[in-house]
Short mmCIF file of C-alpha atoms in Angstrom, two decimals:
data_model
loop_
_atom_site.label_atom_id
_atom_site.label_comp_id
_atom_site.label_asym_id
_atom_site.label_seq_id
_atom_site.Cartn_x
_atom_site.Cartn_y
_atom_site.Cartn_z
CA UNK A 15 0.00 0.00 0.00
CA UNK A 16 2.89 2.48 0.95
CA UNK A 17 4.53 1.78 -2.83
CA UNK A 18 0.74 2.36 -4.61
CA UNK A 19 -0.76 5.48 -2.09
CA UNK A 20 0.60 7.94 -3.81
CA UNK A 21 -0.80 7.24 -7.13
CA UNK A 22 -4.02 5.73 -5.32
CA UNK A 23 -4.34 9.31 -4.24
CA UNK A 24 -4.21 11.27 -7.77
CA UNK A 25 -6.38 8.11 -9.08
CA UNK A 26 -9.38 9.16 -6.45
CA UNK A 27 -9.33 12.47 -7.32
CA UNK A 28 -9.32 12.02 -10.96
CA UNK A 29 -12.15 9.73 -10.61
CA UNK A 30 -14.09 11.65 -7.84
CA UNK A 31 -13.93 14.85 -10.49
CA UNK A 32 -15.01 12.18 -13.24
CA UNK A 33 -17.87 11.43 -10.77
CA UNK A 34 -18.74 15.22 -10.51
CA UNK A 35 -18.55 15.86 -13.44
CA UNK A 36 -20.40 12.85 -15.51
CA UNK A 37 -23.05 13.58 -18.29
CA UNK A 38 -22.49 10.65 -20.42
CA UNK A 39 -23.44 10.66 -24.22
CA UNK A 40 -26.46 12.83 -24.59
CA UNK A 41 -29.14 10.25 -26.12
CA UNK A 42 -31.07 12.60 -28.49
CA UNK A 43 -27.79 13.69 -29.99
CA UNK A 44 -26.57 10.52 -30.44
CA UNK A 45 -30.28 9.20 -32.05
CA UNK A 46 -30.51 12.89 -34.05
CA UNK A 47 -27.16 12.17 -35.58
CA UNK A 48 -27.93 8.78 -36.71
CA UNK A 49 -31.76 9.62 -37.97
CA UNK A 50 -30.55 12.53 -39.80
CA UNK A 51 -26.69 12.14 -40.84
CA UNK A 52 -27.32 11.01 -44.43
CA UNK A 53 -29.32 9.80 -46.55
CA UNK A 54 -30.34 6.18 -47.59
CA UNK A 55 -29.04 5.51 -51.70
CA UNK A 56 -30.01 7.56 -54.09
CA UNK A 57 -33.03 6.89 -54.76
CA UNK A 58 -35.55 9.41 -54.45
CA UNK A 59 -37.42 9.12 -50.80
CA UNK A 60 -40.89 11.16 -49.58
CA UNK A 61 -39.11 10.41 -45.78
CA UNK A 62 -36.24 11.81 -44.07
CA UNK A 63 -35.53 8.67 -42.51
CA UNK A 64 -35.96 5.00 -42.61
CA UNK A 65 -37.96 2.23 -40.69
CA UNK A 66 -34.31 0.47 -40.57
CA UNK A 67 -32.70 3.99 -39.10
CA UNK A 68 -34.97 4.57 -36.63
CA UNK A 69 -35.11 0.90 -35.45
CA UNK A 70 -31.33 1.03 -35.08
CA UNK A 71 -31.18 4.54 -33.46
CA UNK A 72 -33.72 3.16 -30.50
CA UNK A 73 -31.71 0.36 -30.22
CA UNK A 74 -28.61 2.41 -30.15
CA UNK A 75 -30.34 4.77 -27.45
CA UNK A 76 -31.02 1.48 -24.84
CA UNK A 77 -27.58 0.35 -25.59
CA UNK A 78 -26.13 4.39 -25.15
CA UNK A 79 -28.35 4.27 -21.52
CA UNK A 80 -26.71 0.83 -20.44
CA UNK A 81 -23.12 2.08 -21.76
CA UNK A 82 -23.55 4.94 -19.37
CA UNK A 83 -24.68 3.29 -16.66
CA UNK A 84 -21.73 0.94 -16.79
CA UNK A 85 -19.33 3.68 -16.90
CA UNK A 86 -20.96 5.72 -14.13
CA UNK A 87 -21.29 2.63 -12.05
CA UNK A 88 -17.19 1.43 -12.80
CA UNK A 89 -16.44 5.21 -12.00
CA UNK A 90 -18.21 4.84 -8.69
CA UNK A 91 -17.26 1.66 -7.60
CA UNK A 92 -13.82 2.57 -8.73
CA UNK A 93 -13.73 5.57 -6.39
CA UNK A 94 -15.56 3.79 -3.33
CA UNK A 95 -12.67 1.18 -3.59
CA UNK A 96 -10.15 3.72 -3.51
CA UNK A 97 -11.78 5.76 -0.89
CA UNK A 98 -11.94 2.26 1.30
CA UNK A 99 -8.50 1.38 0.88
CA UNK A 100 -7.04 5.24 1.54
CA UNK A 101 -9.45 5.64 4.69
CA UNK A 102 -8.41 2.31 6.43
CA UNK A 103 -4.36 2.48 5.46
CA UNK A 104 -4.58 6.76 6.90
CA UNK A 105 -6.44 4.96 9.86
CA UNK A 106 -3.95 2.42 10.60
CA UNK A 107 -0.85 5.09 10.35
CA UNK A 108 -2.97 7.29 12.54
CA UNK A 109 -3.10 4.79 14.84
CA UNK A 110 0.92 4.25 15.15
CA UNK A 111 2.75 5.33 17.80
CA UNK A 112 3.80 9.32 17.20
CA UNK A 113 7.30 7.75 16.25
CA UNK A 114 6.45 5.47 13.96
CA UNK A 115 3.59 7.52 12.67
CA UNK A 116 6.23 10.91 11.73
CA UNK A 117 8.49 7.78 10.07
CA UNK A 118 6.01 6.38 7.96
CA UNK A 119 4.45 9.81 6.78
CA UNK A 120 7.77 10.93 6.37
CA UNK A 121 8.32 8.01 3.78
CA UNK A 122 5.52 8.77 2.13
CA UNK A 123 6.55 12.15 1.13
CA UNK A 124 8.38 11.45 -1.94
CA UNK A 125 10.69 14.80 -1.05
CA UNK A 126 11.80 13.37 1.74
CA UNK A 127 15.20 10.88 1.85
CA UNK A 128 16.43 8.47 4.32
CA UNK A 129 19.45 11.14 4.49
CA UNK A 130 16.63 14.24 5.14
CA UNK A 131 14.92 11.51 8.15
CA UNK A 132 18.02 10.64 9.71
CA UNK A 133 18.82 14.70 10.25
CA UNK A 134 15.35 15.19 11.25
CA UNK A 135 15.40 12.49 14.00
CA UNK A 136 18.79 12.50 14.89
CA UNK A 137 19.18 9.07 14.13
CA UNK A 138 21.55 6.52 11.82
CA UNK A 139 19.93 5.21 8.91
CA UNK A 140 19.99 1.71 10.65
CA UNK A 141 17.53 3.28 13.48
CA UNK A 142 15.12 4.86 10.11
CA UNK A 143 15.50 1.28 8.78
CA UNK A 144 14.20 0.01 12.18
CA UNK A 145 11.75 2.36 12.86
CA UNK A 146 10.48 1.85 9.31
CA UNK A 147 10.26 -2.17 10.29
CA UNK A 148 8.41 -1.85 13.42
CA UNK A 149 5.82 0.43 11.46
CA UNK A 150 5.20 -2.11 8.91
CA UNK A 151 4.28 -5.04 11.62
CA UNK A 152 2.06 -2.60 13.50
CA UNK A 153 0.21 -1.82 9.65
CA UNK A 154 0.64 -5.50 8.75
CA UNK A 155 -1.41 -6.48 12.11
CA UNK A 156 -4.02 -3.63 11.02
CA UNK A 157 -4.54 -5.35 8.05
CA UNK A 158 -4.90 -8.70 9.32
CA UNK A 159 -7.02 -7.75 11.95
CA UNK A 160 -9.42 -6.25 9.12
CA UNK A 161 -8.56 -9.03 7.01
CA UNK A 162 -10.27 -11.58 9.38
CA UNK A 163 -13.19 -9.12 10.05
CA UNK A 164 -13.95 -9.41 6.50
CA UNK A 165 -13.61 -12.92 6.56
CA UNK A 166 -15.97 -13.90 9.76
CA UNK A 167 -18.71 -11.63 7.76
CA UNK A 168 -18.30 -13.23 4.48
CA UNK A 169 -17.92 -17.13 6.90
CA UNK A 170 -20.33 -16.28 9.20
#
């Protein structure tokens, strides 16, 4: 999670504006430019359009409806995902001890080196390394604590 939360980050609030922002394909455009985009041989016609048009156009409109609704729904379930996963892992470093905690958000910080740390905490880069360790099994136990939650609700 610590490799991926940067990116996870960007990714949720690309998709969350996505979210906001979602109109789809506008149906009667889509239908209007099929009904009306050209015209069927040459043969001479008292109709603008065709029974074989217009059949296809209100097919096209369900299957415009249902191609929205899958992208609106992958959007959302995309983003609730994300949202999950960030909520629980800021959570779980939260709930580190104020060492570990600083360590952790410190590595997170892309700006920050191991050189930067050990100045910062006056320690060697063996201690940062330690420090670092002990985080991880304190996250790791988060994890499989939720891990088994999950589990006795999906067993149980």
């Amino acid at each position: 999670m610590m490799k991926e939360y940067k990116n996870m980050k960007k990714e949720l609030t690309v998709t969350e504006f996505q979210l906001r922002q979602f109109q789809g394909v506008s149906e009667q455009d889509m239908i209007d430019s099929m009904l009306y985009s050209h015209q069927e041989g040459e043969r001479v016609q008292t109709s603008t359009l065709s029974d074989k048009t217009a059949n296809i156009a209100v097919k096209y409109k369900a299957a415009m409806e249902r191609e929205n609704d899958e992208w609106y729904g992958f959007l959302f379930h995309r983003y609730m995902f994300l949202k999950e996963e960030l909520d629980f892992f800021e959570h779980a470093v939260n709930g580190l001890d104020e060492r570990h905690r600083s360590i952790i958000t410190d590595l997170l910080d892309e700006d920050m080196t191991w050189d930067i740390m050990m100045e910062r905490y006056h320690v060697s880069h063996t201690m940062i390394a330690k420090y670092r360790k002990a985080a991880l099994k304190e996250l790791d136990k988060q994890y499989e604590l939720r891990n088994r939650q999950v589990e006795a609700f999906v067993l149980g």
